Tab-separated table of C-alpha atoms in Angstrom:
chain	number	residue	atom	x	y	z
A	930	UNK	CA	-16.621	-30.620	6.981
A	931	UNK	CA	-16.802	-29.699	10.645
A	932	UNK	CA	-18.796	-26.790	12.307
A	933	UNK	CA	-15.215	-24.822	12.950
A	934	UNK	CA	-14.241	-25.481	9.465
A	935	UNK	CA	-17.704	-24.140	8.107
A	936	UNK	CA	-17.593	-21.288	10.293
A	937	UNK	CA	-13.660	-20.703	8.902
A	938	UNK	CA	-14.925	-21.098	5.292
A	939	UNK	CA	-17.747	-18.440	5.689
A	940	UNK	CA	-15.645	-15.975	7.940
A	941	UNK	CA	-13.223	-15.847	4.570
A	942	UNK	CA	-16.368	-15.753	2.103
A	943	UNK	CA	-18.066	-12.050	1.673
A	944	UNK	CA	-21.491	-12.779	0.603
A	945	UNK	CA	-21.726	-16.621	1.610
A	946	UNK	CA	-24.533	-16.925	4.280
A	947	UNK	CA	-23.468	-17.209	8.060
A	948	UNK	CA	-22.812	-21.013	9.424
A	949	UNK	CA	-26.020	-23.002	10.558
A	950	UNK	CA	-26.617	-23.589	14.079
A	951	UNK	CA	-25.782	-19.941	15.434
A	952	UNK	CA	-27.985	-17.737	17.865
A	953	UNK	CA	-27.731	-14.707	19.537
A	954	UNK	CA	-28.535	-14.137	23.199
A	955	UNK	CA	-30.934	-11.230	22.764
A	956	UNK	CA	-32.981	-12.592	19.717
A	957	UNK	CA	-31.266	-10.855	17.113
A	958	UNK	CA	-30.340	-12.002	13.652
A	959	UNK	CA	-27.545	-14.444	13.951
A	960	UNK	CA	-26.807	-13.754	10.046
A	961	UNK	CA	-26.426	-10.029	10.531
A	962	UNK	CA	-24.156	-10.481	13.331
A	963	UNK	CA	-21.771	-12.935	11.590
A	964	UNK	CA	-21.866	-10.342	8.922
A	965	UNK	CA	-20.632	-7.731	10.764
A	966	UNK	CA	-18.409	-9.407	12.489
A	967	UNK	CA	-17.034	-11.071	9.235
A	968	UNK	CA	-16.500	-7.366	7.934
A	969	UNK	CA	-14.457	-6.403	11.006
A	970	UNK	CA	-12.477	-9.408	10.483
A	971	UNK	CA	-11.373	-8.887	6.621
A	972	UNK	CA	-11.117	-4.952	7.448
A	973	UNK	CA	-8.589	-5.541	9.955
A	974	UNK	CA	-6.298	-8.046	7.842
A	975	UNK	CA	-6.830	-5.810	4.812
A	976	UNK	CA	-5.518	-2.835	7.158
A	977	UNK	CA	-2.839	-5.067	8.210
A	978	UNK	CA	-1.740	-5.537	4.447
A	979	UNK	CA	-1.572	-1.527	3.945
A	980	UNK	CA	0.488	-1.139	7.052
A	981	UNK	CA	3.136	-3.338	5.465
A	982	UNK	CA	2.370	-2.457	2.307
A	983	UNK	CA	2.105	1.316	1.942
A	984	UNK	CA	4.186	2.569	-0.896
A	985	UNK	CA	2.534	0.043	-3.136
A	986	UNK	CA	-0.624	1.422	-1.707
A	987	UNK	CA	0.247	4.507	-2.363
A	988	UNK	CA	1.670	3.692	-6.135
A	989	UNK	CA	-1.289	1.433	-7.011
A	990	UNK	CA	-3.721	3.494	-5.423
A	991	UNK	CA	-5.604	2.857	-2.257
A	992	UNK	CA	-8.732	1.563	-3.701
A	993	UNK	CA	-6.767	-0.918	-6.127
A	994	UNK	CA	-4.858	-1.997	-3.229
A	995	UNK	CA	-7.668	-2.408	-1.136
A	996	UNK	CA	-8.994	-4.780	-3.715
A	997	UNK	CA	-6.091	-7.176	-4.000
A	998	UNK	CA	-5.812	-6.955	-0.291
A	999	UNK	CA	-9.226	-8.559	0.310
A	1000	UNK	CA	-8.804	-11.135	-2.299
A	1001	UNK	CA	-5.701	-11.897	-0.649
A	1002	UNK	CA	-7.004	-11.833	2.722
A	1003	UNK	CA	-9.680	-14.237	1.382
A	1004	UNK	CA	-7.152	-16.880	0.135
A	1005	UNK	CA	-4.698	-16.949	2.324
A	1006	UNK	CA	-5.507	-16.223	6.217
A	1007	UNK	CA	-2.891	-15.382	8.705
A	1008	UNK	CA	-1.044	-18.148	10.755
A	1009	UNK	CA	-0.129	-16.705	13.385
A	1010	UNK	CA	-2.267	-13.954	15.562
A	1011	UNK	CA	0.684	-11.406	14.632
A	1012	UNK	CA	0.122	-9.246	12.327
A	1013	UNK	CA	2.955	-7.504	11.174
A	1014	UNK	CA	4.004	-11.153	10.294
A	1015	UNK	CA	1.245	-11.607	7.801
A	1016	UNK	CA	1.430	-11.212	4.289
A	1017	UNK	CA	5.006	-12.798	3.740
A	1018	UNK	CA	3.579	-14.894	0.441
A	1019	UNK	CA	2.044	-11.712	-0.902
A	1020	UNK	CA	4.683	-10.121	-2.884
A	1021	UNK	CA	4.693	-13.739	-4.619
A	1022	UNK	CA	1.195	-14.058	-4.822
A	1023	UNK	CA	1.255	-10.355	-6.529
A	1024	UNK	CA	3.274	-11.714	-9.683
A	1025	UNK	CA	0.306	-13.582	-11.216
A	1026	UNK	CA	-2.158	-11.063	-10.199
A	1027	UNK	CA	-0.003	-8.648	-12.527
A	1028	UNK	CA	-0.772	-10.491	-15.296
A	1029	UNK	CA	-4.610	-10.975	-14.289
A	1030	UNK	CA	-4.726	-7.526	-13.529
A	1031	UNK	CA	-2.790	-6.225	-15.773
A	1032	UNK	CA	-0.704	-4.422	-12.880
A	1033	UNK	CA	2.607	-2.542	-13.182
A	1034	UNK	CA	5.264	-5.078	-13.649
A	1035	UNK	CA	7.433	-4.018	-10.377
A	1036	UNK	CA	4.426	-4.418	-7.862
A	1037	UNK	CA	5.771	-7.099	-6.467
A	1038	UNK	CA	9.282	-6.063	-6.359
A	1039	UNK	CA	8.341	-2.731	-4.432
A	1040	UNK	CA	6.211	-5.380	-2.227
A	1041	UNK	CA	9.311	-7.767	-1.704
A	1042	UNK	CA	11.296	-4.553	-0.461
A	1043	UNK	CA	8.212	-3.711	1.975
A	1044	UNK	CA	8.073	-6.833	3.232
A	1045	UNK	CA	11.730	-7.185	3.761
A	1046	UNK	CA	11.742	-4.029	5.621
A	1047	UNK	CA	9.193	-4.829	8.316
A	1048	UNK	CA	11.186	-7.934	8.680
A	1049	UNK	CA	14.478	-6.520	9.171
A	1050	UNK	CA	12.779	-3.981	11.594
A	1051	UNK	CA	11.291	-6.754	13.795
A	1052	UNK	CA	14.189	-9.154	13.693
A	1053	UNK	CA	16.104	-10.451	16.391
A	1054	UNK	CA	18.925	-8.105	18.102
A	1055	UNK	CA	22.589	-9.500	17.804
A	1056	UNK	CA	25.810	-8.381	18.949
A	1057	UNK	CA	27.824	-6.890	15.236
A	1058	UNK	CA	31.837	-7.277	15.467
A	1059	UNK	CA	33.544	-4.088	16.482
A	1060	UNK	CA	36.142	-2.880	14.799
A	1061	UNK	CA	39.114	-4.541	17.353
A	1062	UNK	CA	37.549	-8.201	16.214
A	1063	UNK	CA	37.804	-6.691	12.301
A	1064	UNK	CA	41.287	-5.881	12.948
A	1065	UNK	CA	42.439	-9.089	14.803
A	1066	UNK	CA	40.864	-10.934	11.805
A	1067	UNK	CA	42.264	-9.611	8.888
A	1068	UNK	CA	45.558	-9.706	10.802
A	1069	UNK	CA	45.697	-13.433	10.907
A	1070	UNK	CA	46.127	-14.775	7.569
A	1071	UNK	CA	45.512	-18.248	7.774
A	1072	UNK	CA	41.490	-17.116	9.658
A	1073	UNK	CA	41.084	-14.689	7.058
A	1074	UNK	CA	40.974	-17.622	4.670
A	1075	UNK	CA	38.904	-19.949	6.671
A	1076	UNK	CA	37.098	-17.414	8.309
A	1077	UNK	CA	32.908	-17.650	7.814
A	1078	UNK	CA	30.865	-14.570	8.803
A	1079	UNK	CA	27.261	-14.988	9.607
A	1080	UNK	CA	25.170	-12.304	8.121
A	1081	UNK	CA	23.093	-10.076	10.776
A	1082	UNK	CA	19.221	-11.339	11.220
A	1083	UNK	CA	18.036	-7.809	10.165
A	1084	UNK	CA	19.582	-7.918	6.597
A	1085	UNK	CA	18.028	-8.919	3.958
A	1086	UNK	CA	19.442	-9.061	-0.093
A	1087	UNK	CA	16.504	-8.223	-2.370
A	1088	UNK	CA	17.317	-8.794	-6.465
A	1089	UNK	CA	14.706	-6.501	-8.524
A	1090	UNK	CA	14.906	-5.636	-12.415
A	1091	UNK	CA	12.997	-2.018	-11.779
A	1092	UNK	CA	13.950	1.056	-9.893
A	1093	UNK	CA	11.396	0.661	-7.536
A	1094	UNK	CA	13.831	2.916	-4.540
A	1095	UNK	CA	12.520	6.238	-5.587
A	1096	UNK	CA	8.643	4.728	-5.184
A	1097	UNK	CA	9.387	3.550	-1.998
A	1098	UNK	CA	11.295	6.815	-0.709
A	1099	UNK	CA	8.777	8.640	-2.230
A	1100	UNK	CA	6.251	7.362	0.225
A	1101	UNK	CA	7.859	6.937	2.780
A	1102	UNK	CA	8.899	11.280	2.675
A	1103	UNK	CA	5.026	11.747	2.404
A	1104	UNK	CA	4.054	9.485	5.293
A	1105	UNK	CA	7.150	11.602	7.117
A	1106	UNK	CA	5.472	14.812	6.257
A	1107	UNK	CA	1.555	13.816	7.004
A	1108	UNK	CA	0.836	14.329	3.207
A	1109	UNK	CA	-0.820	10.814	2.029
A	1110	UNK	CA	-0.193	9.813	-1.592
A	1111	UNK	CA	-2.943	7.981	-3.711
A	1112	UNK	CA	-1.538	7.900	-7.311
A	1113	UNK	CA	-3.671	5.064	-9.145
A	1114	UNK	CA	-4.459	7.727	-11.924
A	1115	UNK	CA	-1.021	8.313	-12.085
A	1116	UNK	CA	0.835	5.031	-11.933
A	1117	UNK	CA	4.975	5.854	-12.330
A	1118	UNK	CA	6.922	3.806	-14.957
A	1119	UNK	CA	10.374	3.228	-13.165
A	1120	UNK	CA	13.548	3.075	-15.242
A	1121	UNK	CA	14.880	-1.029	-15.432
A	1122	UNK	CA	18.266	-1.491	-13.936
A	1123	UNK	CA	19.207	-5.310	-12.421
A	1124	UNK	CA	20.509	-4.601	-9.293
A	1125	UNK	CA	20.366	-5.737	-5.341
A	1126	UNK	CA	18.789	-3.960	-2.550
A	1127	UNK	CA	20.174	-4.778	1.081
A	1128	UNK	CA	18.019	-4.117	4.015
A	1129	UNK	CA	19.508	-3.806	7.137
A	1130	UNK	CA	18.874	-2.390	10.388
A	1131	UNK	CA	21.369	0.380	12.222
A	1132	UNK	CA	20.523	0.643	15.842
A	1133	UNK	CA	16.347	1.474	15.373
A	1134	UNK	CA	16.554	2.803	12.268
A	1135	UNK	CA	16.287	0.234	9.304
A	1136	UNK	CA	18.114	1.396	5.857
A	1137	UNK	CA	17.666	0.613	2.559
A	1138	UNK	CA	21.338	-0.183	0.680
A	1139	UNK	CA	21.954	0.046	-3.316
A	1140	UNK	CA	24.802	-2.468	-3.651
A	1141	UNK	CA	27.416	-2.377	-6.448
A	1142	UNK	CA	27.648	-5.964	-8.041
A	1143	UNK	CA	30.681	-6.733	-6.395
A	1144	UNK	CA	29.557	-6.462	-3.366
A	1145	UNK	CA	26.349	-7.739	-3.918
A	1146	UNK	CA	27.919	-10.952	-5.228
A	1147	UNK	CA	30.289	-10.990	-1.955
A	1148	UNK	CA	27.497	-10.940	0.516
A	1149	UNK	CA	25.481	-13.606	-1.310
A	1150	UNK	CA	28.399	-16.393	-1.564
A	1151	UNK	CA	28.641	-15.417	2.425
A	1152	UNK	CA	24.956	-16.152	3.070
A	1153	UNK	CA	25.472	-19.136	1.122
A	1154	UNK	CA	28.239	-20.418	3.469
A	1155	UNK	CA	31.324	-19.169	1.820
A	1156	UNK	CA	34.705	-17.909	3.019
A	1157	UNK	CA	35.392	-14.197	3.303
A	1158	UNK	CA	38.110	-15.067	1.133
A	1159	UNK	CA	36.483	-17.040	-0.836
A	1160	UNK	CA	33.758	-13.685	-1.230
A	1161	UNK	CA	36.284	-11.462	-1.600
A	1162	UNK	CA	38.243	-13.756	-4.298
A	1163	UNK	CA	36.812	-12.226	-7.645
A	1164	UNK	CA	37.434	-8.321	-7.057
A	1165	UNK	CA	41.004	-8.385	-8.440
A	1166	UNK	CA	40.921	-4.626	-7.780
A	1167	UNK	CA	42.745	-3.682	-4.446
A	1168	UNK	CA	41.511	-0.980	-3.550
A	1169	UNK	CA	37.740	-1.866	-4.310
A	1170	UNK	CA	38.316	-4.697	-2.354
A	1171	UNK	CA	39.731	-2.400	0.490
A	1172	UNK	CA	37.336	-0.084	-0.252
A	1173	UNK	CA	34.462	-2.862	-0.050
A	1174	UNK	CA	36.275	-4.323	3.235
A	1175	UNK	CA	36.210	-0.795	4.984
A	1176	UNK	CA	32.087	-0.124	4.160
A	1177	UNK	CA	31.306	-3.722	6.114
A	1178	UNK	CA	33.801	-2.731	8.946
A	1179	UNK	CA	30.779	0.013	8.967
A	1180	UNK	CA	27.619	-1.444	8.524
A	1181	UNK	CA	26.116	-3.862	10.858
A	1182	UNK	CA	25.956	-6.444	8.003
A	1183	UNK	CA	27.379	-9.555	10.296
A	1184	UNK	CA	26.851	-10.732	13.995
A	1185	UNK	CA	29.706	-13.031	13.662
A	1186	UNK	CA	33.272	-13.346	12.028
């Protein structure tokens, strides 16, 4: 093992003792310095994990969360030196620690949606297709049929099994209002309901979509390379499908026909 991956090892190890070798320049303990900076280190990626994170924060309670976060922190280490990218393997790594932990079974589905949002916040800016290009396309047949829309960079199509919305609204109305929410001794039980989530953002603001099945199935056989025919092919329903047609002439959902 070399010094850096020593030092790397400790830095990620509360408790372990501070790598060999170090000194200070004014005679102090080396071991109490690596200490402290060590803490400074796992506070700020912990912080980093509630700033994405802060409905299931809220919801799990800040000292629970605060827990997982540093256990998290502790396993897997940021990549990159920006932090609102880190913690994109968390909502995964949350599922097992629900068992462990014996943690509310949509934690990690209220994380996925956190995550997603930060994501669609920060993601790239693209031109969406106004509603001239809408109308020249579905006025030409034989393109309608062979015509491939690219789904927007900022959306994002999140499949959950709990009502986790309400959680998430919930906290974000308190963080709107300056009233902080720390419920661990009063966990909520969310209703179960299937159903997909799209994430998207309009202009600055990013939304958060419940999407009928139809159109949740459409917008997934797009993002898997399918026609908008071939999307639209299973709604036999006209006016759903017009109806379906008209709401993505709305949203910024594509950034190419």
């Amino acid at each position: 093992m070399t010094w850096y991956d020593e030092w790397c090892q400790a830095l990620l190890s509360p408790g372990s003792p501070a790598p060999a070798g170090l000194s200070t320049w004014n005679g102090s303990d080396p071991a109490q310095r690596f200490a402290v900076y060590r803490n400074n280190v796992l506070v700020v990626l912990r912080d980093a994990l509630a700033d994405t994170f802060p409905a299931l924060r809220d919801h799990l309670g800040h000292s629970t969360f605060a827990d997982l976060a540093l256990d998290y922190v502790c396993q897997y280490p940021p990549h990159s030196p920006i932090l609102a990218d880190y913690g994109h393997s968390f909502p995964d790594w949350l599922v097992k620690q629900q068992v462990l932990r014996q943690l509310p079974s949509w934690c990690h589905e209220l994380a996925r949606l956190e995550r997603a949002y930060v994501d669609s916040f920060h993601a790239a800016d693209a031109e969406t297709p106004t509603l001239v290009d809408w109308q020249h396309l579905l006025a030409d047949e034989q393109r309608l049929v062979h015509s491939r829309p690219q789904l927007h960079p900022s959306l994002h199509l999140i499949e959950v099994q709990h009502e986790i919305l309400p959680l998430w609204a919930a906290s974000q109305e308190a963080a709107r209002l300056s009233h902080p929410l720390d419920l661990e001794d009063e966990r909520p039980t969310p209703s179960l309901r299937f159903h997909t989530l799209c994430v998207l953002r309009e202009e600055e603001e990013v939304a958060v979509v419940v999407l009928s099945q139809d159109a949740a199935l459409a917008l997934k056989r797009i993002a898997s390379g399918s026609s908008l025919a071939e999307a639209l092919a299973d709604i036999d329903d006209e006016p759903l499908r017009i109806q379906l047609l008209a709401h993505w002439i709305r949203l910024p959902l594509f950034c190419a026909l």
